Structures are given as C-alpha cells and as structure tokens.
Coordinates of C-alpha atoms in Angstrom, one line a residue:
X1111 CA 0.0 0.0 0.0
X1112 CA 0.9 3.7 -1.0
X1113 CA 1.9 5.5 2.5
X1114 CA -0.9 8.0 1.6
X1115 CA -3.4 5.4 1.3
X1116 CA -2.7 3.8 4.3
X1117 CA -2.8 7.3 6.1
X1118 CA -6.1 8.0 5.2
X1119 CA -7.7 4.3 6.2
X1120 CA -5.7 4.4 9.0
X1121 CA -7.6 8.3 9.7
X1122 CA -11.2 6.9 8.5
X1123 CA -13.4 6.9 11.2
X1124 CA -15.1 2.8 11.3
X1125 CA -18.7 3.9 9.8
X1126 CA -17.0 5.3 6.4
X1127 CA -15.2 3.7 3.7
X1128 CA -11.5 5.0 3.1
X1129 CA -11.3 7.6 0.5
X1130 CA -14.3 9.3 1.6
X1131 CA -12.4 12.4 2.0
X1132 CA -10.4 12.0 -1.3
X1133 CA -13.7 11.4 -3.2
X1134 CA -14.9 15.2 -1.7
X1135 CA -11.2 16.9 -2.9
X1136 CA -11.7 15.7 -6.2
X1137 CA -15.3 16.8 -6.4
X1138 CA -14.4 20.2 -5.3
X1139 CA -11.9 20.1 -7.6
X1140 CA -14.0 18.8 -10.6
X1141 CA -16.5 21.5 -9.5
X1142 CA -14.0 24.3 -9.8
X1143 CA -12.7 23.5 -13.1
X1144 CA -16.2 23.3 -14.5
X1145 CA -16.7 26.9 -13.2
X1146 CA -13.8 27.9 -15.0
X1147 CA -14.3 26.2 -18.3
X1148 CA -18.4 27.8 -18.4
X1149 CA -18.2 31.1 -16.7
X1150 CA -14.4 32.5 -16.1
X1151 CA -12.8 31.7 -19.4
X1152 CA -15.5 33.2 -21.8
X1153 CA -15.9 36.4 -19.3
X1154 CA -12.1 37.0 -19.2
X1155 CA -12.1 36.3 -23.7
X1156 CA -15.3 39.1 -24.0
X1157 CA -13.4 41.4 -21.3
X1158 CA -9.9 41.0 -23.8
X1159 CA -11.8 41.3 -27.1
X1160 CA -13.7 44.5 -25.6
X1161 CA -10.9 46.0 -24.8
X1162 CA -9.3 45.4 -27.8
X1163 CA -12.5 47.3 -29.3
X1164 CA -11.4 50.4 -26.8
X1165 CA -7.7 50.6 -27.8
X1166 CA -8.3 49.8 -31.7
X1167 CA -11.1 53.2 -32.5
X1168 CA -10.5 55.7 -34.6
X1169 CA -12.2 58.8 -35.9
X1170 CA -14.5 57.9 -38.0
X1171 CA -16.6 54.1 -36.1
X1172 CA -19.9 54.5 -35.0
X1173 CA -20.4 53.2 -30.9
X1174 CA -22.5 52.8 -28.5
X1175 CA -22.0 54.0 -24.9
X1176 CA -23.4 52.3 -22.2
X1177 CA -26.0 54.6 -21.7
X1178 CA -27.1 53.4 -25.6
X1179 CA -26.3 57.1 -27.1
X1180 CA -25.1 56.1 -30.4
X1181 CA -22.5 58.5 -32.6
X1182 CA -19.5 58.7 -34.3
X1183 CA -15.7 58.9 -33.1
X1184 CA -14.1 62.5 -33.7
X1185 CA -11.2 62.4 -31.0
X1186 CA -9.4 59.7 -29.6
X1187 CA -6.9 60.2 -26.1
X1188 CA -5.6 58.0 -23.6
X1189 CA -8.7 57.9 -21.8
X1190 CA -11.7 59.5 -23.6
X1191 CA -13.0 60.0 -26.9
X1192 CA -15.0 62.7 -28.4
X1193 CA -17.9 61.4 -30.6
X1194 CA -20.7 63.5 -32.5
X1195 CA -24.3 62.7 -31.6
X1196 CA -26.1 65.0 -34.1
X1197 CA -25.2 68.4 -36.1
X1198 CA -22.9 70.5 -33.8
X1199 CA -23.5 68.1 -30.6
X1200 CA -20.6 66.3 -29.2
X1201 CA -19.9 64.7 -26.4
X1202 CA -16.9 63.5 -24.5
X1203 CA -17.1 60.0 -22.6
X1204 CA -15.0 57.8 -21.1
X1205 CA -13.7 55.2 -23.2
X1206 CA -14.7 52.6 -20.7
X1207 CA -18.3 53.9 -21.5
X1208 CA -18.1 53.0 -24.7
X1209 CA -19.5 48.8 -25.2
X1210 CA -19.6 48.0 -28.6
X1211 CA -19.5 49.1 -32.9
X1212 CA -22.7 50.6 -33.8
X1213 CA -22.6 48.5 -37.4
X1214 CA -22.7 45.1 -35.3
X1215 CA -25.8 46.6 -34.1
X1216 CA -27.1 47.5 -37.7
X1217 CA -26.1 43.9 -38.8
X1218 CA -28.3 42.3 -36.2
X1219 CA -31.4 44.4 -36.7
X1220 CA -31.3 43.4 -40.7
X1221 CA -30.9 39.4 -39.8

C-alpha cells in the first residue's frame, strides 16, 4: 500500500469507507474547473476582445456607450473620446463607457 493510502484508512473513522475524504477533494476540484471552463474563461475572452475594441477606435466608427447614445468617433486620447451625436452636438465619454460598434448593431437588426 501507497503510504498516503494507508494514512487516510488508518484516519477513516469505522462507519466510512476509506477515500471518503479523497472522493470530496476531487469533487471540489471537478466543481471548480467546470466553473472555470463555463463562466471565467469566456468572461475573461469578452473582457480582452472589448478592450481590444477600446484601444483599436479611430475617428471615423460609429459606438454605442453604455448609456445606448449612439454616434460617431471624432477624438481619440488616452482615456476619452470625443464622438458626435447630431449636427454641432458632441460629447466627451470615457472610453470605458463606450460597449460596442454601432454597425454590429445595424447587422443584427437586418438578420
């Protein structure tokens, strides 16, 4: 016998079977990893490819904030853009307001 199976029948209490406690760890463990493969992975890829968005605008795309004002990029800093709303209104927002490409949004209203 492996010296860390005999530690753990030798730590079993009489009414379980030995393992009981190595059965739980891997559960846990099984648990975790399914976590990660369905909810931290594919947050962490939309967080990258939306910040990606962020640092690859340029005058001229069409967003959408978070606040769902749509317009068009004039001025791009380090932290905030300047976009156009209408004729002679512009706004300047935080680029982490800014979610996604208007024209996605014009692609999924045609389908």
């Amino acid at each position: 016998m492996t010296p860390i199976i005999f530690a753990l029948q030798a730590a079993a209490p009489q009414g379980q079977p030995a393992g009981g406690g190595l059965s739980m760890w891997i559960m846990l463990i099984a648990i975790f990893l399914i976590m990660w493969l369905f909810m931290i992975r594919p947050q962490r890829k939309q967080q990258k490819e939306l910040q990606n968005f962020r640092d690859s605008l340029k005058k001229g795309d069409k967003i959408v904030t978070v606040g769902g004002i749509y317009g068009t990029v004039e001025e791009v800093n380090d932290k905030t853009v300047l976009i156009k709303v209408d004729d002679g209104v512009k706004l300047r927002v935080d680029k982490q307001g800014l979610v996604r490409d208007s024209s996605d949004v014009a692609q999924e209203s045609q389908k």
